[in-house]
Amino acid sequence: MPWAGTFRDDFGASVVVALVALPLCVGVAVASGVPAELGIVTGVVGGLVTGWFRGSSLQVSGPAAGLTVLVYEAVQAYGLPALGVLVLAAGVVQLGMGMLRLGRWFRAISVAVVHGMLAGIGLVLISGQLYALGGVEAPGQTLAKLRGVHELGAQADLAAVLLGVGTIAAVVAWRRVPARLRIVPGALVGVAAATAAAVLLRLPVEKVRVTGVLEAVSPPGWGDFGVLASVGAAGTVVALALIASAETLFSAAAVDRMHDGPRTEYDKELIAQGVGNSVCGLLGALPMTAVIVRSAANVEAGARTRAARVLHGGWLLLFAVAFPRLLESVPLAALAGVLLHAGWKLLPARAVAALWRTHRGEAVVLVVTASAIVVTNLFEGVLIGLGLAVAKAAWETSHVHIEEVWEDEELCVQVLGNASFLRLPKLLDALDALPHGQPVRLDLSGLRHLDHACLTALEGWERTRAPLTGREGVI
């Protein structure tokens, strides 16, 4: 067996990753507005199904905080029964992209847009989980949540707030304990401590509702597929597929820098994610992505092969089947604390500061993307960010300038660079400023690009300019 020599390392790593994944699976499900068990189902599929594929050997998949906002909006708009259909369709889209070898193209997405997407997700996640931390029902829209934050103090349940804040404090403080103890994840320590406090003190706080994994699994029926006829639902499918794929492949690039093993094969990893999401959709569960937190824990715990991530799925399944009632003791405020910490880590404060010092245009793209996600939704916000990044790139690459050279009493005007409609006003102003009443020869041979708008404008300028001897080198 190829795993025999590394089984001990992979076995130990799988336990660590399962302990990291468990509170996140439950927390992401609760924040997404679906039964807690569906998050565990997705984690199990991420291990037992996606884990077998060869795309990335050490990357671990499961439900991710990055899709929480989109899933919540989809469940609110189309209902829980339609979620399986949307996730299944997104998985099929990912399969198609992988088979068409589109995985490598995700590396061309602007880093500023990615950071902006993560920042926007973090802000939306924080705004929602602040209400969960206080045991208060949250408004529907993100802006309404942000406007109502100042009123939370008067409405919040003090016991729930203390449990949530205590969970965050435990997660943060756990990073300072000796390394031999940090094999137990901080998130698990925080949730366990909050759960113990709630049970021992008999605090009247809201807890996770559990119906059982098998009961929570609800495959979509034929009638549920009608939701795909909606333009909004189709947009949600595309958003799920693109965002899940981007998060997975960006995570893969980060994980590859953490170990010396085989590099990720992007197209194969995209196919693996497509298969996993298709299975999740058939089970009516949450969508999955590769999750950097679990993947990093897998590498740091000494995993050697993909056996670790497969085994982690088995541990999650064993826990969900053998000890489901333990989840009913977990306070929702503790999970809110874990997700608030996760949302805070998504805010790229250092990236914004670094970009502002070196590439301010990129910093603007980042901030606009994050703001657009908060004001609109995840899909539209990312589209706005991508559009701005493309416009910025087009503006920066469309440099054009004019050089004037006198040749035997004739003025030769050389136009150099990239002449696009973005620079047309500057180009025409420069041409109109040339001396009148003298022969002018327009030389366009130095242009690397000349679009139709500029060509038409230059031809019009020639017709109105006299005397004129001609132009050369039109591209």
CSV table of C-alpha atoms in Angstrom, one decimal:
chain,number,residue,atom,x,y,z
A,1,MET,CA,0.0,0.0,0.0
A,2,PRO,CA,1.4,3.4,-0.9
A,3,TRP,CA,0.2,5.0,2.4
A,4,ALA,CA,1.7,2.3,4.7
A,5,GLY,CA,4.9,4.2,5.4
A,6,THR,CA,3.1,7.5,6.1
A,7,PHE,CA,0.0,6.2,7.8
A,8,ARG,CA,1.1,7.1,11.4
A,9,ASP,CA,1.7,10.8,10.4
A,10,ASP,CA,-1.5,11.0,8.4
A,11,PHE,CA,-3.6,9.3,11.1
A,12,GLY,CA,-2.5,11.9,13.7
A,13,ALA,CA,-3.0,14.8,11.3
A,14,SER,CA,-6.5,13.6,10.5
A,15,VAL,CA,-7.6,13.8,14.1
A,16,VAL,CA,-6.3,17.3,14.4
A,17,VAL,CA,-8.0,18.4,11.2
A,18,ALA,CA,-11.3,16.8,12.3
A,19,LEU,CA,-11.1,18.7,15.6
A,20,VAL,CA,-10.5,22.0,13.7
A,21,ALA,CA,-13.3,21.2,11.3
A,22,LEU,CA,-16.0,20.2,13.7
A,23,PRO,CA,-16.8,23.6,15.3
A,24,LEU,CA,-16.4,25.4,11.9
A,25,CYS,CA,-18.8,23.0,10.1
A,26,VAL,CA,-21.5,23.6,12.7
A,27,GLY,CA,-20.8,27.3,13.0
A,28,VAL,CA,-20.9,27.9,9.2
A,29,ALA,CA,-24.1,25.9,8.9
A,30,VAL,CA,-25.9,27.9,11.7
A,31,ALA,CA,-24.7,31.2,10.2
A,32,SER,CA,-26.0,30.0,6.8
A,33,GLY,CA,-29.4,29.5,8.1
A,34,VAL,CA,-29.5,25.7,7.7
A,35,PRO,CA,-29.5,22.8,10.2
A,36,ALA,CA,-26.2,22.3,11.9
A,37,GLU,CA,-25.9,18.7,10.6
A,38,LEU,CA,-25.7,19.8,7.0
A,39,GLY,CA,-22.4,21.5,7.7
A,40,ILE,CA,-21.0,18.2,9.1
A,41,VAL,CA,-22.4,16.4,6.0
A,42,THR,CA,-20.4,18.7,3.8
A,43,GLY,CA,-17.3,18.1,5.9
A,44,VAL,CA,-17.7,14.4,5.6
A,45,VAL,CA,-18.1,14.6,1.8
A,46,GLY,CA,-15.1,16.9,1.6
A,47,GLY,CA,-13.1,14.1,3.2
A,48,LEU,CA,-14.5,10.9,2.0
A,49,VAL,CA,-15.3,12.0,-1.5
A,50,THR,CA,-13.1,14.9,-2.5
A,51,GLY,CA,-10.3,13.7,-0.4
A,52,TRP,CA,-9.6,10.7,-2.7
A,53,PHE,CA,-8.8,12.9,-5.8
A,54,ARG,CA,-5.3,13.8,-6.8
A,55,GLY,CA,-5.7,17.5,-7.5
A,56,SER,CA,-4.1,18.6,-4.2
A,57,SER,CA,-2.7,16.1,-1.8
A,58,LEU,CA,-2.8,18.1,1.5
A,59,GLN,CA,-5.7,20.5,0.9
A,60,VAL,CA,-8.8,19.9,3.0
A,61,SER,CA,-12.3,20.7,1.8
A,62,GLY,CA,-15.5,21.5,3.7
A,63,PRO,CA,-18.1,24.2,4.3
A,64,ALA,CA,-16.4,27.6,4.4
A,65,ALA,CA,-17.2,31.0,5.9
A,66,GLY,CA,-16.5,32.6,2.5
A,67,LEU,CA,-19.8,31.1,1.2
A,68,THR,CA,-21.9,31.8,4.2
A,69,VAL,CA,-23.3,35.1,2.9
A,70,LEU,CA,-24.3,33.7,-0.5
A,71,VAL,CA,-25.8,30.5,1.0
A,72,TYR,CA,-27.8,32.5,3.5
A,73,GLU,CA,-29.2,34.8,0.8
A,74,ALA,CA,-30.0,31.8,-1.4
A,75,VAL,CA,-31.9,30.0,1.4
A,76,GLN,CA,-33.8,33.1,2.3
A,77,ALA,CA,-34.8,33.7,-1.4
A,78,TYR,CA,-35.5,30.2,-2.6
A,79,GLY,CA,-35.9,28.1,0.5
A,80,LEU,CA,-33.9,25.2,2.0
A,81,PRO,CA,-35.2,22.5,-0.4
A,82,ALA,CA,-33.8,24.5,-3.4
A,83,LEU,CA,-30.3,24.7,-1.8
A,84,GLY,CA,-29.4,21.1,-3.0
A,85,VAL,CA,-30.4,22.0,-6.5
A,86,LEU,CA,-28.2,25.2,-6.5
A,87,VAL,CA,-25.2,23.4,-5.0
A,88,LEU,CA,-25.6,20.4,-7.5
A,89,ALA,CA,-25.7,22.8,-10.4
A,90,ALA,CA,-22.7,24.7,-9.1
A,91,GLY,CA,-20.8,21.4,-8.9
A,92,VAL,CA,-21.7,20.6,-12.5
A,93,VAL,CA,-20.4,24.0,-13.6
A,94,GLN,CA,-17.1,23.3,-11.7
A,95,LEU,CA,-16.9,19.9,-13.4
A,96,GLY,CA,-17.3,21.6,-16.8
A,97,MET,CA,-14.7,24.2,-16.0
A,98,GLY,CA,-12.2,21.5,-14.9
A,99,MET,CA,-12.8,19.4,-18.0
A,100,LEU,CA,-12.3,22.5,-20.1
A,101,ARG,CA,-9.0,23.1,-18.3
A,102,LEU,CA,-10.1,26.5,-17.0
A,103,GLY,CA,-8.5,26.0,-13.6
A,104,ARG,CA,-5.3,27.8,-14.3
A,105,TRP,CA,-7.2,30.9,-15.5
A,106,PHE,CA,-8.2,31.6,-11.9
A,107,ARG,CA,-4.7,32.6,-11.2
A,108,ALA,CA,-5.3,35.7,-13.4
A,109,ILE,CA,-7.9,37.2,-11.1
A,110,SER,CA,-6.8,40.5,-9.5
A,111,VAL,CA,-5.4,39.9,-6.0
A,112,ALA,CA,-7.0,43.2,-4.9
A,113,VAL,CA,-10.4,41.8,-5.9
A,114,VAL,CA,-9.8,38.6,-4.0
A,115,HIS,CA,-8.7,40.5,-0.9
A,116,GLY,CA,-11.7,42.8,-1.4
A,117,MET,CA,-14.0,39.7,-1.6
A,118,LEU,CA,-12.6,38.3,1.6
A,119,ALA,CA,-12.9,41.7,3.3
A,120,GLY,CA,-16.5,42.1,2.2
A,121,ILE,CA,-17.3,38.5,3.4
A,122,GLY,CA,-15.6,39.3,6.7
A,123,LEU,CA,-17.6,42.5,7.2
A,124,VAL,CA,-20.9,40.8,6.4
A,125,LEU,CA,-20.1,37.8,8.6
A,126,ILE,CA,-19.1,40.1,11.5
A,127,SER,CA,-22.2,42.2,11.2
A,128,GLY,CA,-24.5,39.2,11.3
A,129,GLN,CA,-22.6,37.3,14.1
A,130,LEU,CA,-22.6,40.3,16.4
A,131,TYR,CA,-26.4,39.7,16.7
A,132,ALA,CA,-26.0,36.0,17.2
A,133,LEU,CA,-23.4,36.7,19.9
A,134,GLY,CA,-25.9,38.8,21.8
A,135,GLY,CA,-28.8,36.4,21.2
A,136,VAL,CA,-30.7,39.1,19.2
A,137,GLU,CA,-32.6,38.5,16.0
A,138,ALA,CA,-30.7,40.3,13.2
A,139,PRO,CA,-32.3,42.5,10.5
A,140,GLY,CA,-32.3,41.0,7.0
A,141,GLN,CA,-29.9,43.4,5.1
A,142,THR,CA,-26.3,44.0,5.9
A,143,LEU,CA,-26.6,47.8,6.0
A,144,ALA,CA,-29.5,47.5,8.4
A,145,LYS,CA,-27.4,45.2,10.6
A,146,LEU,CA,-24.6,47.8,10.6
A,147,ARG,CA,-27.0,50.6,11.4
A,148,GLY,CA,-28.5,48.7,14.3
A,149,VAL,CA,-25.2,47.7,16.0
A,150,HIS,CA,-25.3,50.6,18.4
A,151,GLU,CA,-28.6,49.4,19.8
A,152,LEU,CA,-27.3,45.9,20.5
A,153,GLY,CA,-26.1,46.8,24.0
A,154,ALA,CA,-29.6,47.4,25.3
A,155,GLN,CA,-31.0,44.2,23.7
A,156,ALA,CA,-28.2,41.7,24.1
A,157,ASP,CA,-28.4,38.7,26.5
A,158,LEU,CA,-25.5,39.3,28.9
A,159,ALA,CA,-24.9,35.6,29.5
A,160,ALA,CA,-24.7,34.9,25.7
A,161,VAL,CA,-22.4,37.8,25.2
A,162,LEU,CA,-20.1,36.6,28.0
A,163,LEU,CA,-20.0,33.1,26.5
A,164,GLY,CA,-19.2,34.5,23.0
A,165,VAL,CA,-16.5,36.9,24.2
A,166,GLY,CA,-15.0,34.2,26.4
A,167,THR,CA,-14.9,31.9,23.3
A,168,ILE,CA,-13.0,34.6,21.3
A,169,ALA,CA,-10.6,35.2,24.2
A,170,ALA,CA,-9.9,31.5,24.4
A,171,VAL,CA,-9.2,31.2,20.7
A,172,VAL,CA,-6.8,34.2,20.8
A,173,ALA,CA,-5.1,33.2,24.0
A,174,TRP,CA,-4.6,29.6,22.9
A,175,ARG,CA,-2.1,30.7,20.3
A,176,ARG,CA,0.2,31.6,23.2
A,177,VAL,CA,0.2,28.3,25.0
A,178,PRO,CA,3.2,25.8,24.5
A,179,ALA,CA,3.3,24.2,21.1
A,180,ARG,CA,2.7,20.7,22.5
A,181,LEU,CA,-0.7,21.8,23.7
A,182,ARG,CA,-1.7,23.6,20.5
A,183,ILE,CA,-2.2,20.3,18.8
A,184,VAL,CA,-5.7,20.8,20.1
A,185,PRO,CA,-7.3,23.6,18.0
A,186,GLY,CA,-8.1,26.9,19.8
A,187,ALA,CA,-11.6,27.0,18.3
A,188,LEU,CA,-12.4,23.6,19.8
A,189,VAL,CA,-11.0,24.7,23.2
A,190,GLY,CA,-13.1,27.9,23.1
A,191,VAL,CA,-16.4,26.1,22.2
A,192,ALA,CA,-15.7,23.4,24.7
A,193,ALA,CA,-15.1,25.9,27.5
A,194,ALA,CA,-18.2,27.9,26.7
A,195,THR,CA,-20.3,24.7,26.5
A,196,ALA,CA,-19.0,23.5,29.8
A,197,ALA,CA,-19.8,26.9,31.4
A,198,ALA,CA,-23.3,26.9,30.0
A,199,VAL,CA,-24.0,23.4,31.2
A,200,LEU,CA,-22.5,23.8,34.7
A,201,LEU,CA,-24.0,27.2,35.3
A,202,ARG,CA,-27.3,26.2,33.6
A,203,LEU,CA,-27.3,29.4,31.6
A,204,PRO,CA,-30.6,30.1,29.7
A,205,VAL,CA,-28.9,30.7,26.4
A,206,GLU,CA,-30.0,29.4,23.0
A,207,LYS,CA,-28.2,26.3,21.9
A,208,VAL,CA,-27.7,24.3,18.6
A,209,ARG,CA,-30.7,22.4,17.5
A,210,VAL,CA,-30.0,18.9,16.3
A,211,THR,CA,-32.3,16.5,14.5
A,212,GLY,CA,-29.8,13.8,13.5
A,213,VAL,CA,-27.5,13.6,10.4
A,214,LEU,CA,-29.6,11.1,8.5
A,215,GLU,CA,-32.8,13.1,9.2
A,216,ALA,CA,-31.2,16.3,8.1
A,217,VAL,CA,-30.1,14.9,4.7
A,218,SER,CA,-32.8,15.8,2.2
A,219,PRO,CA,-32.1,15.1,-1.5
A,220,PRO,CA,-33.8,17.5,-3.9
A,221,GLY,CA,-37.0,16.4,-5.6
A,222,TRP,CA,-37.7,16.8,-9.3
A,223,GLY,CA,-40.0,19.8,-8.5
A,224,ASP,CA,-37.2,21.6,-6.9
A,225,PHE,CA,-35.2,21.9,-10.1
A,226,GLY,CA,-37.7,24.4,-11.4
A,227,VAL,CA,-35.9,27.1,-9.4
A,228,LEU,CA,-33.1,27.0,-12.1
A,229,ALA,CA,-35.5,28.8,-14.5
A,230,SER,CA,-35.1,31.9,-12.4
A,231,VAL,CA,-32.4,34.4,-13.5
A,232,GLY,CA,-31.6,35.1,-9.9
A,233,ALA,CA,-31.1,31.4,-9.1
A,234,ALA,CA,-28.9,31.0,-12.2
A,235,GLY,CA,-26.8,33.9,-11.0
A,236,THR,CA,-26.5,32.3,-7.6
A,237,VAL,CA,-25.3,29.0,-9.2
A,238,VAL,CA,-22.6,30.9,-11.2
A,239,ALA,CA,-21.6,32.9,-8.1
A,240,LEU,CA,-21.3,29.7,-6.0
A,241,ALA,CA,-19.2,28.0,-8.7
A,242,LEU,CA,-16.9,30.9,-9.4
A,243,ILE,CA,-16.3,31.9,-5.8
A,244,ALA,CA,-15.9,28.4,-4.5
A,245,SER,CA,-13.5,27.7,-7.3
A,246,ALA,CA,-11.5,30.9,-6.8
A,247,GLU,CA,-11.3,30.3,-3.0
A,248,THR,CA,-10.2,26.7,-3.6
A,249,LEU,CA,-7.5,27.5,-6.1
A,250,PHE,CA,-6.2,30.5,-4.1
A,251,SER,CA,-6.0,28.2,-1.1
A,252,ALA,CA,-4.2,25.6,-3.1
A,253,ALA,CA,-1.5,28.2,-4.1
A,254,ALA,CA,-1.1,29.1,-0.4
A,255,VAL,CA,-0.9,25.5,0.7
A,256,ASP,CA,1.7,24.6,-2.0
A,257,ARG,CA,4.0,27.2,-0.4
A,258,MET,CA,3.7,25.4,3.0
A,259,HIS,CA,5.1,22.0,2.0
A,260,ASP,CA,7.6,20.3,-0.3
A,261,GLY,CA,5.3,17.6,-1.7
A,262,PRO,CA,3.6,17.4,-5.0
A,263,ARG,CA,2.2,20.7,-6.4
A,264,THR,CA,-1.5,21.2,-7.0
A,265,GLU,CA,-2.9,20.2,-10.4
A,266,TYR,CA,-5.5,23.0,-10.8
A,267,ASP,CA,-7.8,21.4,-13.3
A,268,LYS,CA,-7.9,18.1,-11.4
A,269,GLU,CA,-8.6,20.0,-8.2
A,270,LEU,CA,-11.4,21.8,-9.9
A,271,ILE,CA,-12.9,18.5,-11.0
A,272,ALA,CA,-12.6,17.1,-7.5
A,273,GLN,CA,-14.4,20.1,-6.1
A,274,GLY,CA,-17.1,19.7,-8.8
A,275,VAL,CA,-17.6,16.1,-7.8
A,276,GLY,CA,-17.8,17.0,-4.1
A,277,ASN,CA,-20.3,19.8,-4.6
A,278,SER,CA,-22.4,17.6,-6.9
A,279,VAL,CA,-22.6,15.0,-4.1
A,280,CYS,CA,-23.3,17.7,-1.5
A,281,GLY,CA,-26.1,19.0,-3.7
A,282,LEU,CA,-27.6,15.5,-4.1
A,283,LEU,CA,-27.6,15.2,-0.3
A,284,GLY,CA,-29.1,18.7,0.2
A,285,ALA,CA,-26.1,19.9,2.1
A,286,LEU,CA,-23.9,23.1,2.1
A,287,PRO,CA,-21.5,23.8,-0.8
A,288,MET,CA,-17.8,23.2,-0.1
A,289,THR,CA,-14.5,24.8,-0.9
A,290,ALA,CA,-11.0,24.0,0.1
A,291,VAL,CA,-10.5,25.8,3.5
A,292,ILE,CA,-7.2,27.3,4.3
A,293,VAL,CA,-7.6,27.0,8.1
A,294,ARG,CA,-8.1,23.2,7.9
A,295,SER,CA,-5.5,22.8,5.1
A,296,ALA,CA,-2.9,24.7,7.1
A,297,ALA,CA,-3.7,22.6,10.2
A,298,ASN,CA,-3.3,19.5,8.1
A,299,VAL,CA,0.2,20.5,6.9
A,300,GLU,CA,1.3,21.7,10.3
A,301,ALA,CA,0.1,18.5,12.0
A,302,GLY,CA,2.5,16.5,9.7
A,303,ALA,CA,0.2,15.1,7.1
A,304,ARG,CA,2.1,13.4,4.3
A,305,THR,CA,-0.5,12.1,1.8
A,306,ARG,CA,-4.2,12.6,1.0
A,307,ALA,CA,-5.0,9.8,3.5
A,308,ALA,CA,-5.1,12.5,6.2
A,309,ARG,CA,-8.0,14.3,4.6
A,310,VAL,CA,-9.9,11.1,3.8
A,311,LEU,CA,-9.6,10.0,7.5
A,312,HIS,CA,-10.7,13.4,8.7
A,313,GLY,CA,-14.0,12.9,6.9
A,314,GLY,CA,-14.4,9.5,8.6
A,315,TRP,CA,-13.8,11.1,12.1
A,316,LEU,CA,-16.5,13.7,11.3
A,317,LEU,CA,-18.9,11.0,10.3
A,318,LEU,CA,-18.2,8.9,13.4
A,319,PHE,CA,-18.8,11.9,15.7
A,320,ALA,CA,-22.0,12.9,14.0
A,321,VAL,CA,-23.4,9.4,14.1
A,322,ALA,CA,-22.1,8.3,17.5
A,323,PHE,CA,-22.4,11.6,19.5
A,324,PRO,CA,-25.0,13.8,17.9
A,325,ARG,CA,-26.5,14.9,21.3
A,326,LEU,CA,-23.3,16.6,22.3
A,327,LEU,CA,-24.1,19.3,19.8
A,328,GLU,CA,-27.3,20.2,21.6
A,329,SER,CA,-25.2,21.5,24.5
A,330,VAL,CA,-23.2,23.9,22.3
A,331,PRO,CA,-24.4,27.6,22.8
A,332,LEU,CA,-25.0,29.5,19.6
A,333,ALA,CA,-23.1,32.4,21.1
A,334,ALA,CA,-19.9,30.2,21.3
A,335,LEU,CA,-20.2,29.4,17.6
A,336,ALA,CA,-20.8,33.1,16.9
A,337,GLY,CA,-17.6,33.9,18.7
A,338,VAL,CA,-15.7,31.4,16.5
A,339,LEU,CA,-17.1,32.9,13.3
A,340,LEU,CA,-16.5,36.5,14.5
A,341,HIS,CA,-12.9,35.6,15.0
A,342,ALA,CA,-12.9,34.0,11.5
A,343,GLY,CA,-14.5,37.1,10.0
A,344,TRP,CA,-11.9,39.4,11.6
A,345,LYS,CA,-9.1,37.3,10.1
A,346,LEU,CA,-10.7,37.8,6.7
A,347,LEU,CA,-10.2,41.6,7.0
A,348,PRO,CA,-6.9,42.3,5.1
A,349,ALA,CA,-5.8,45.4,7.1
A,350,ARG,CA,-2.1,44.8,6.3
A,351,ALA,CA,-2.8,44.2,2.6
A,352,VAL,CA,-4.7,47.5,2.4
A,353,ALA,CA,-1.9,49.4,4.1
A,354,ALA,CA,0.8,47.8,1.9
A,355,LEU,CA,-1.2,48.5,-1.3
A,356,TRP,CA,-1.8,52.1,-0.3
A,357,ARG,CA,1.9,52.7,0.0
A,358,THR,CA,2.8,51.0,-3.3
A,359,HIS,CA,-0.2,50.6,-5.6
A,360,ARG,CA,-3.0,53.0,-4.5
A,361,GLY,CA,-5.2,52.0,-7.5
A,362,GLU,CA,-5.2,48.4,-6.2
A,363,ALA,CA,-6.1,49.6,-2.7
A,364,VAL,CA,-9.1,51.4,-4.2
A,365,VAL,CA,-10.2,48.3,-6.1
A,366,LEU,CA,-10.0,46.3,-2.8
A,367,VAL,CA,-12.0,48.9,-0.8
A,368,VAL,CA,-14.6,49.3,-3.5
A,369,THR,CA,-15.1,45.6,-3.9
A,370,ALA,CA,-15.6,45.1,-0.1
A,371,SER,CA,-18.0,48.1,0.1
A,372,ALA,CA,-20.0,46.9,-2.9
A,373,ILE,CA,-20.4,43.5,-1.3
A,374,VAL,CA,-21.7,45.1,1.9
A,375,VAL,CA,-24.1,47.4,0.0
A,376,THR,CA,-25.4,44.9,-2.5
A,377,ASN,CA,-24.5,41.2,-2.2
A,378,LEU,CA,-21.5,38.9,-2.7
A,379,PHE,CA,-22.1,38.2,-6.4
A,380,GLU,CA,-22.8,41.8,-7.5
A,381,GLY,CA,-20.0,43.1,-5.3
A,382,VAL,CA,-17.4,40.8,-6.9
A,383,LEU,CA,-18.6,41.7,-10.4
A,384,ILE,CA,-18.2,45.4,-9.6
A,385,GLY,CA,-14.7,44.7,-8.3
A,386,LEU,CA,-13.8,42.7,-11.3
A,387,GLY,CA,-15.2,45.5,-13.6
A,388,LEU,CA,-13.2,48.1,-11.8
A,389,ALA,CA,-10.0,46.1,-11.9
A,390,VAL,CA,-10.4,45.6,-15.7
A,391,ALA,CA,-11.1,49.3,-16.2
A,392,LYS,CA,-8.1,50.1,-14.1
A,393,ALA,CA,-5.9,47.8,-16.1
A,394,ALA,CA,-7.2,49.1,-19.4
A,395,TRP,CA,-6.5,52.7,-18.3
A,396,GLU,CA,-3.0,51.9,-17.1
A,397,THR,CA,-2.1,50.1,-20.3
A,398,SER,CA,-3.6,52.7,-22.7
A,399,HIS,CA,-0.6,55.1,-22.6
A,400,VAL,CA,-0.2,57.2,-25.7
A,401,HIS,CA,2.0,60.2,-26.4
A,402,ILE,CA,3.0,62.4,-29.4
A,403,GLU,CA,6.4,63.3,-30.7
A,404,GLU,CA,6.9,66.2,-33.1
A,405,VAL,CA,9.8,66.1,-35.7
A,406,TRP,CA,10.4,68.7,-38.4
A,407,GLU,CA,11.5,67.2,-41.7
A,408,ASP,CA,12.2,69.7,-44.6
A,409,GLU,CA,9.6,72.3,-43.4
A,410,GLU,CA,7.1,69.5,-42.9
A,411,LEU,CA,5.9,68.6,-39.4
A,412,CYS,CA,6.0,64.8,-38.8
A,413,VAL,CA,3.8,63.8,-35.9
A,414,GLN,CA,4.6,60.4,-34.4
A,415,VAL,CA,1.9,58.8,-32.3
A,416,LEU,CA,3.4,56.2,-29.9
A,417,GLY,CA,1.9,53.7,-27.4
A,418,ASN,CA,-1.6,52.2,-27.2
A,419,ALA,CA,-4.3,54.4,-28.7
A,420,SER,CA,-7.7,53.4,-27.2
A,421,PHE,CA,-10.9,55.4,-26.6
A,422,LEU,CA,-9.8,55.9,-23.0
A,423,ARG,CA,-7.0,58.2,-24.1
A,424,LEU,CA,-8.8,59.8,-27.1
A,425,PRO,CA,-9.5,63.2,-25.4
A,426,LYS,CA,-5.9,63.6,-24.5
A,427,LEU,CA,-4.8,62.5,-28.1
A,428,LEU,CA,-7.1,65.0,-29.8
A,429,ASP,CA,-6.2,67.8,-27.5
A,430,ALA,CA,-2.5,67.3,-28.4
A,431,LEU,CA,-3.3,67.2,-32.1
A,432,ASP,CA,-5.4,70.3,-32.0
A,433,ALA,CA,-2.6,72.1,-30.3
A,434,LEU,CA,-0.3,71.6,-33.3
A,435,PRO,CA,0.6,74.7,-35.4
A,436,HIS,CA,-1.9,75.5,-38.1
A,437,GLY,CA,-1.3,76.4,-41.7
A,438,GLN,CA,1.7,74.0,-42.1
A,439,PRO,CA,2.1,70.6,-43.8
A,440,VAL,CA,1.6,67.8,-41.3
A,441,ARG,CA,2.4,64.1,-41.7
A,442,LEU,CA,0.8,61.8,-39.2
A,443,ASP,CA,2.9,58.7,-38.5
A,444,LEU,CA,1.1,55.9,-36.7
A,445,SER,CA,3.8,53.2,-37.2
A,446,GLY,CA,4.8,53.4,-33.5
A,447,LEU,CA,1.4,52.4,-32.2
A,448,ARG,CA,1.2,48.9,-30.6
A,449,HIS,CA,-2.6,49.2,-30.6
A,450,LEU,CA,-5.2,51.4,-32.4
A,451,ASP,CA,-8.8,50.8,-31.7
A,452,HIS,CA,-11.7,51.7,-34.0
A,453,ALA,CA,-12.7,54.8,-32.0
A,454,CYS,CA,-9.2,56.3,-32.3
A,455,LEU,CA,-8.9,55.4,-36.0
A,456,THR,CA,-12.2,57.1,-36.8
A,457,ALA,CA,-11.2,60.2,-34.8
A,458,LEU,CA,-7.8,60.4,-36.4
A,459,GLU,CA,-9.4,60.1,-39.9
A,460,GLY,CA,-11.8,62.9,-39.0
A,461,TRP,CA,-8.9,65.1,-37.7
A,462,GLU,CA,-7.1,64.6,-41.0
A,463,ARG,CA,-10.1,65.6,-43.1
A,464,THR,CA,-10.4,68.9,-41.2
A,465,ARG,CA,-6.7,69.7,-41.2
A,466,ALA,CA,-5.1,71.5,-44.2
A,467,PRO,CA,-2.8,71.4,-45.9
A,468,LEU,CA,-2.2,67.6,-45.4
A,469,THR,CA,0.2,65.4,-47.2
A,470,GLY,CA,-1.0,62.1,-45.7
A,471,ARG,CA,-0.4,59.6,-42.9
A,472,GLU,CA,1.6,56.4,-42.7
A,473,GLY,CA,1.6,53.1,-40.9
A,474,VAL,CA,-2.0,52.7,-39.7
A,475,ILE,CA,-2.3,49.5,-37.7
